Amino acid sequence: MRVITNQAWPGIPPEVPGPNRPNRPGQPTPRPDRLPSHAEPAPGLAPWLEQRMFEQQTVALTGHITDESAARAASALMTLEALVSPRTGPVRLHISSPDGDLSAVFSLVDVLDAMRTPVRAVAIGTVGGAALAVYAAADERVAFPHARFRLAEPRVDQIAGTADDVTRAAGAHLRLLDDLVVRLAEVTGHPRSSIERDLSQRRDLSVPEAIEYGLVHKLAEPSKR
């Protein structure tokens, strides 16, 4: 009988023995510190990479910001707040998010506003829509050279329900949208009317343009080689 062996493909961990899956002959028992975490990894990040970034006081926020991803980032930030001290440097928040749900975004903004430890937001890709509020809430805002900033009104998901449900949801969205405008006006120094116009026209900014606009403080410093 021909025996087919399992090959270890890149990025796919070997099978972990369990109660109904005994060790194969010669197969080592996995170390407890290498077992996968019960928590789901952030979108696009392997668990080991997310853990390594956490050890470096770095939290990643990628993709469309949802209630789940905002809660994960908030939990990581609050944990780092309890573990680190100002002497160890700021907590870094790497952001690559073209948009997000406004309610989820501002739940994360509330956490950032309450943190005593300085937070350095690093734009590593496109940051736009509702995600701009998270970026603007950081104490220090830097960006990689090829990051982009998209000033655009957050997309509204389809609202279902009764007429009263739709009215309430629309009112809540408009209030949070106003909070976004106020936040951007405060950090950039532009009047609200100018921010509202740029969001409506979906203005796109390079890093130098975003620095001139007042959204970014400076370019991220290159690592020493």
Short mmCIF file of C-alpha atoms in Angstrom, two decimals:
data_model
loop_
_atom_site.label_atom_id
_atom_site.label_comp_id
_atom_site.label_asym_id
_atom_site.label_seq_id
_atom_site.Cartn_x
_atom_site.Cartn_y
_atom_site.Cartn_z
CA MET A 1 0.00 0.00 0.00
CA ARG A 2 1.38 3.42 -0.96
CA VAL A 3 1.78 5.82 1.96
CA ILE A 4 1.30 9.54 1.42
CA THR A 5 3.09 11.78 3.88
CA ASN A 6 2.00 15.25 4.90
CA GLN A 7 4.39 17.94 3.77
CA ALA A 8 4.81 21.13 5.78
CA TRP A 9 3.81 23.96 3.50
CA PRO A 10 5.05 27.49 4.29
CA GLY A 11 2.69 29.29 6.64
CA ILE A 12 0.75 26.14 7.59
CA PRO A 13 1.65 24.73 11.03
CA PRO A 14 1.99 20.99 11.51
CA GLU A 15 -0.91 19.08 12.99
CA VAL A 16 -1.10 19.47 16.73
CA PRO A 17 -1.77 16.23 18.62
CA GLY A 18 -4.92 16.29 20.69
CA PRO A 19 -7.09 13.93 22.69
CA ASN A 20 -8.28 12.19 19.52
CA ARG A 21 -5.05 12.55 17.59
CA PRO A 22 -2.12 10.78 19.31
CA ASN A 23 1.48 11.51 18.44
CA ARG A 24 2.83 9.65 15.46
CA PRO A 25 5.91 7.54 16.13
CA GLY A 26 8.91 9.83 16.30
CA GLN A 27 6.82 12.98 16.32
CA PRO A 28 7.80 15.34 19.17
CA THR A 29 5.18 16.66 21.51
CA PRO A 30 4.56 20.37 20.80
CA ARG A 31 5.85 22.79 23.40
CA PRO A 32 3.05 24.68 25.22
CA ASP A 33 4.51 28.05 24.23
CA ARG A 34 4.14 27.13 20.58
CA LEU A 35 0.51 26.15 20.74
CA PRO A 36 -1.79 28.53 18.83
CA SER A 37 -3.56 31.16 20.85
CA HIS A 38 -7.31 30.92 21.35
CA ALA A 39 -7.61 34.51 20.16
CA GLU A 40 -8.04 35.05 16.46
CA PRO A 41 -5.09 36.84 14.82
CA ALA A 42 -5.47 40.30 13.37
CA PRO A 43 -6.43 40.19 9.68
CA GLY A 44 -3.40 39.45 7.56
CA LEU A 45 -1.10 38.71 10.52
CA ALA A 46 0.12 35.32 11.66
CA PRO A 47 -0.25 34.74 15.41
CA TRP A 48 3.51 34.48 15.93
CA LEU A 49 4.05 37.80 14.14
CA GLU A 50 1.34 39.54 16.13
CA GLN A 51 2.91 38.25 19.35
CA ARG A 52 6.38 39.38 18.26
CA MET A 53 5.06 42.87 17.47
CA PHE A 54 3.34 43.01 20.85
CA GLU A 55 6.65 42.23 22.55
CA GLN A 56 8.09 45.25 20.71
CA GLN A 57 5.26 47.48 22.03
CA THR A 58 3.63 47.54 18.60
CA VAL A 59 -0.02 46.99 17.70
CA ALA A 60 -1.19 46.54 14.11
CA LEU A 61 -4.50 47.80 12.76
CA THR A 62 -5.09 46.69 9.19
CA GLY A 63 -7.99 46.51 6.76
CA HIS A 64 -11.50 47.85 7.28
CA ILE A 65 -11.90 48.65 10.98
CA THR A 66 -14.73 46.61 12.46
CA ASP A 67 -16.03 46.14 16.00
CA GLU A 68 -13.87 43.03 16.28
CA SER A 69 -10.62 44.54 15.03
CA ALA A 70 -11.16 47.71 17.08
CA ALA A 71 -11.77 45.64 20.21
CA ARG A 72 -8.61 43.62 19.59
CA ALA A 73 -6.50 46.74 19.11
CA ALA A 74 -8.05 48.41 22.17
CA SER A 75 -7.35 45.32 24.30
CA ALA A 76 -3.73 45.19 23.15
CA LEU A 77 -3.23 48.91 23.77
CA MET A 78 -4.71 48.74 27.27
CA THR A 79 -2.56 45.71 28.08
CA LEU A 80 0.57 47.54 26.96
CA GLU A 81 -0.56 50.56 28.98
CA ALA A 82 -0.50 48.36 32.09
CA LEU A 83 2.85 46.72 31.26
CA VAL A 84 5.11 49.48 29.97
CA SER A 85 6.45 52.67 31.51
CA PRO A 86 7.32 56.01 29.89
CA ARG A 87 10.99 55.03 30.10
CA THR A 88 10.46 52.22 27.60
CA GLY A 89 9.24 54.62 24.91
CA PRO A 90 5.86 55.11 23.25
CA VAL A 91 3.49 52.40 22.14
CA ARG A 92 3.46 52.15 18.35
CA LEU A 93 0.23 51.73 16.43
CA HIS A 94 0.82 50.66 12.83
CA ILE A 95 -2.16 51.61 10.67
CA SER A 96 -3.04 50.54 7.15
CA SER A 97 -6.79 51.00 6.88
CA PRO A 98 -8.69 52.66 4.04
CA ASP A 99 -11.91 53.00 6.07
CA GLY A 100 -13.87 51.65 9.00
CA ASP A 101 -17.15 51.60 10.86
CA LEU A 102 -17.52 54.91 12.65
CA SER A 103 -18.88 53.41 15.87
CA ALA A 104 -16.02 50.90 16.03
CA VAL A 105 -13.46 53.58 15.23
CA PHE A 106 -14.58 55.94 17.98
CA SER A 107 -14.65 53.16 20.57
CA LEU A 108 -10.92 52.82 19.82
CA VAL A 109 -10.44 56.60 19.81
CA ASP A 110 -11.88 56.73 23.35
CA VAL A 111 -9.21 54.25 24.48
CA LEU A 112 -6.44 56.28 22.84
CA ASP A 113 -7.71 59.48 24.47
CA ALA A 114 -7.66 57.79 27.90
CA MET A 115 -4.13 56.37 27.60
CA ARG A 116 -1.38 57.96 29.69
CA THR A 117 1.38 56.24 27.72
CA PRO A 118 2.24 58.15 24.54
CA VAL A 119 1.09 56.50 21.32
CA ARG A 120 2.95 56.91 18.04
CA ALA A 121 0.75 56.18 15.02
CA VAL A 122 2.67 54.97 11.98
CA ALA A 123 0.91 55.02 8.62
CA ILE A 124 2.26 52.05 6.65
CA GLY A 125 -0.25 52.02 3.81
CA THR A 126 -3.49 53.82 2.95
CA VAL A 127 -5.25 55.53 5.83
CA GLY A 128 -8.63 56.99 5.00
CA GLY A 129 -12.25 57.48 5.88
CA ALA A 130 -13.14 56.74 9.48
CA ALA A 131 -9.64 55.37 10.16
CA LEU A 132 -8.36 58.95 10.02
CA ALA A 133 -9.91 59.52 13.45
CA VAL A 134 -7.75 56.77 14.97
CA TYR A 135 -4.64 58.16 13.32
CA ALA A 136 -5.46 61.70 14.44
CA ALA A 137 -5.97 60.57 18.06
CA ALA A 138 -2.30 59.55 18.47
CA ASP A 139 0.17 61.77 20.31
CA GLU A 140 2.68 61.47 17.47
CA ARG A 141 1.81 60.85 13.83
CA VAL A 142 4.44 59.62 11.39
CA ALA A 143 4.23 57.90 8.03
CA PHE A 144 6.29 55.73 5.74
CA PRO A 145 7.30 57.48 2.50
CA HIS A 146 4.74 55.71 0.28
CA ALA A 147 1.77 55.88 2.64
CA ARG A 148 -1.34 57.64 1.37
CA PHE A 149 -4.10 59.54 3.12
CA ARG A 150 -7.61 59.56 1.70
CA LEU A 151 -9.87 62.27 3.04
CA ALA A 152 -13.28 60.76 2.36
CA GLU A 153 -16.59 60.37 4.13
CA PRO A 154 -16.84 56.89 5.68
CA ARG A 155 -18.91 54.46 3.69
CA VAL A 156 -22.32 53.67 5.14
CA ASP A 157 -23.34 50.02 5.16
CA GLN A 158 -26.85 49.13 4.12
CA ILE A 159 -29.32 49.96 6.89
CA ALA A 160 -32.29 47.68 7.31
CA GLY A 161 -35.33 47.85 9.57
CA THR A 162 -38.28 50.11 10.12
CA ALA A 163 -38.37 53.76 9.15
CA ASP A 164 -37.61 54.66 12.78
CA ASP A 165 -34.62 52.29 12.79
CA VAL A 166 -33.23 53.88 9.64
CA THR A 167 -33.78 57.39 11.02
CA ARG A 168 -31.99 56.58 14.28
CA ALA A 169 -29.10 54.90 12.47
CA ALA A 170 -28.73 57.84 10.09
CA GLY A 171 -28.75 60.29 12.99
CA ALA A 172 -26.07 58.31 14.86
CA HIS A 173 -23.91 58.19 11.73
CA LEU A 174 -24.18 61.95 11.20
CA ARG A 175 -23.21 62.65 14.82
CA LEU A 176 -20.11 60.45 14.53
CA LEU A 177 -19.27 61.99 11.17
CA ASP A 178 -19.38 65.39 12.86
CA ASP A 179 -17.01 64.04 15.53
CA LEU A 180 -14.62 62.99 12.75
CA VAL A 181 -14.71 66.47 11.22
CA VAL A 182 -14.06 68.08 14.61
CA ARG A 183 -11.16 65.74 15.31
CA LEU A 184 -9.49 66.46 11.97
CA ALA A 185 -10.06 70.21 12.33
CA GLU A 186 -8.42 70.19 15.77
CA VAL A 187 -5.24 68.37 14.69
CA THR A 188 -4.78 70.11 11.34
CA GLY A 189 -5.85 73.64 12.23
CA HIS A 190 -8.18 73.81 9.22
CA PRO A 191 -11.72 75.18 9.62
CA ARG A 192 -14.56 72.67 9.72
CA SER A 193 -15.89 73.91 6.39
CA SER A 194 -12.57 73.09 4.74
CA ILE A 195 -12.47 69.58 6.28
CA GLU A 196 -16.06 68.92 5.20
CA ARG A 197 -15.28 70.04 1.65
CA ASP A 198 -12.18 67.84 1.43
CA LEU A 199 -14.09 64.81 2.75
CA SER A 200 -16.87 65.41 0.26
CA GLN A 201 -14.41 65.74 -2.63
CA ARG A 202 -12.43 62.66 -1.48
CA ARG A 203 -9.12 64.44 -1.43
CA ASP A 204 -6.06 62.20 -1.67
CA LEU A 205 -2.78 63.22 -0.01
CA SER A 206 0.79 62.00 -0.33
CA VAL A 207 2.95 62.07 2.79
CA PRO A 208 4.55 65.47 1.97
CA GLU A 209 1.07 66.86 1.26
CA ALA A 210 -0.28 65.36 4.50
CA ILE A 211 2.59 66.96 6.44
CA GLU A 212 1.78 70.33 4.89
CA TYR A 213 -1.91 69.73 5.61
CA GLY A 214 -1.09 69.20 9.29
CA LEU A 215 -2.23 65.59 9.51
CA VAL A 216 1.26 64.05 9.69
CA HIS A 217 4.06 65.30 11.91
CA LYS A 218 7.00 63.80 10.02
CA LEU A 219 8.33 60.93 7.94
CA ALA A 220 9.14 57.74 9.80
CA GLU A 221 12.86 57.57 10.53
CA PRO A 222 14.67 54.87 8.53
CA SER A 223 16.12 52.02 10.55
CA LYS A 224 19.86 51.99 11.09
CA ARG A 225 21.74 49.51 8.91
#
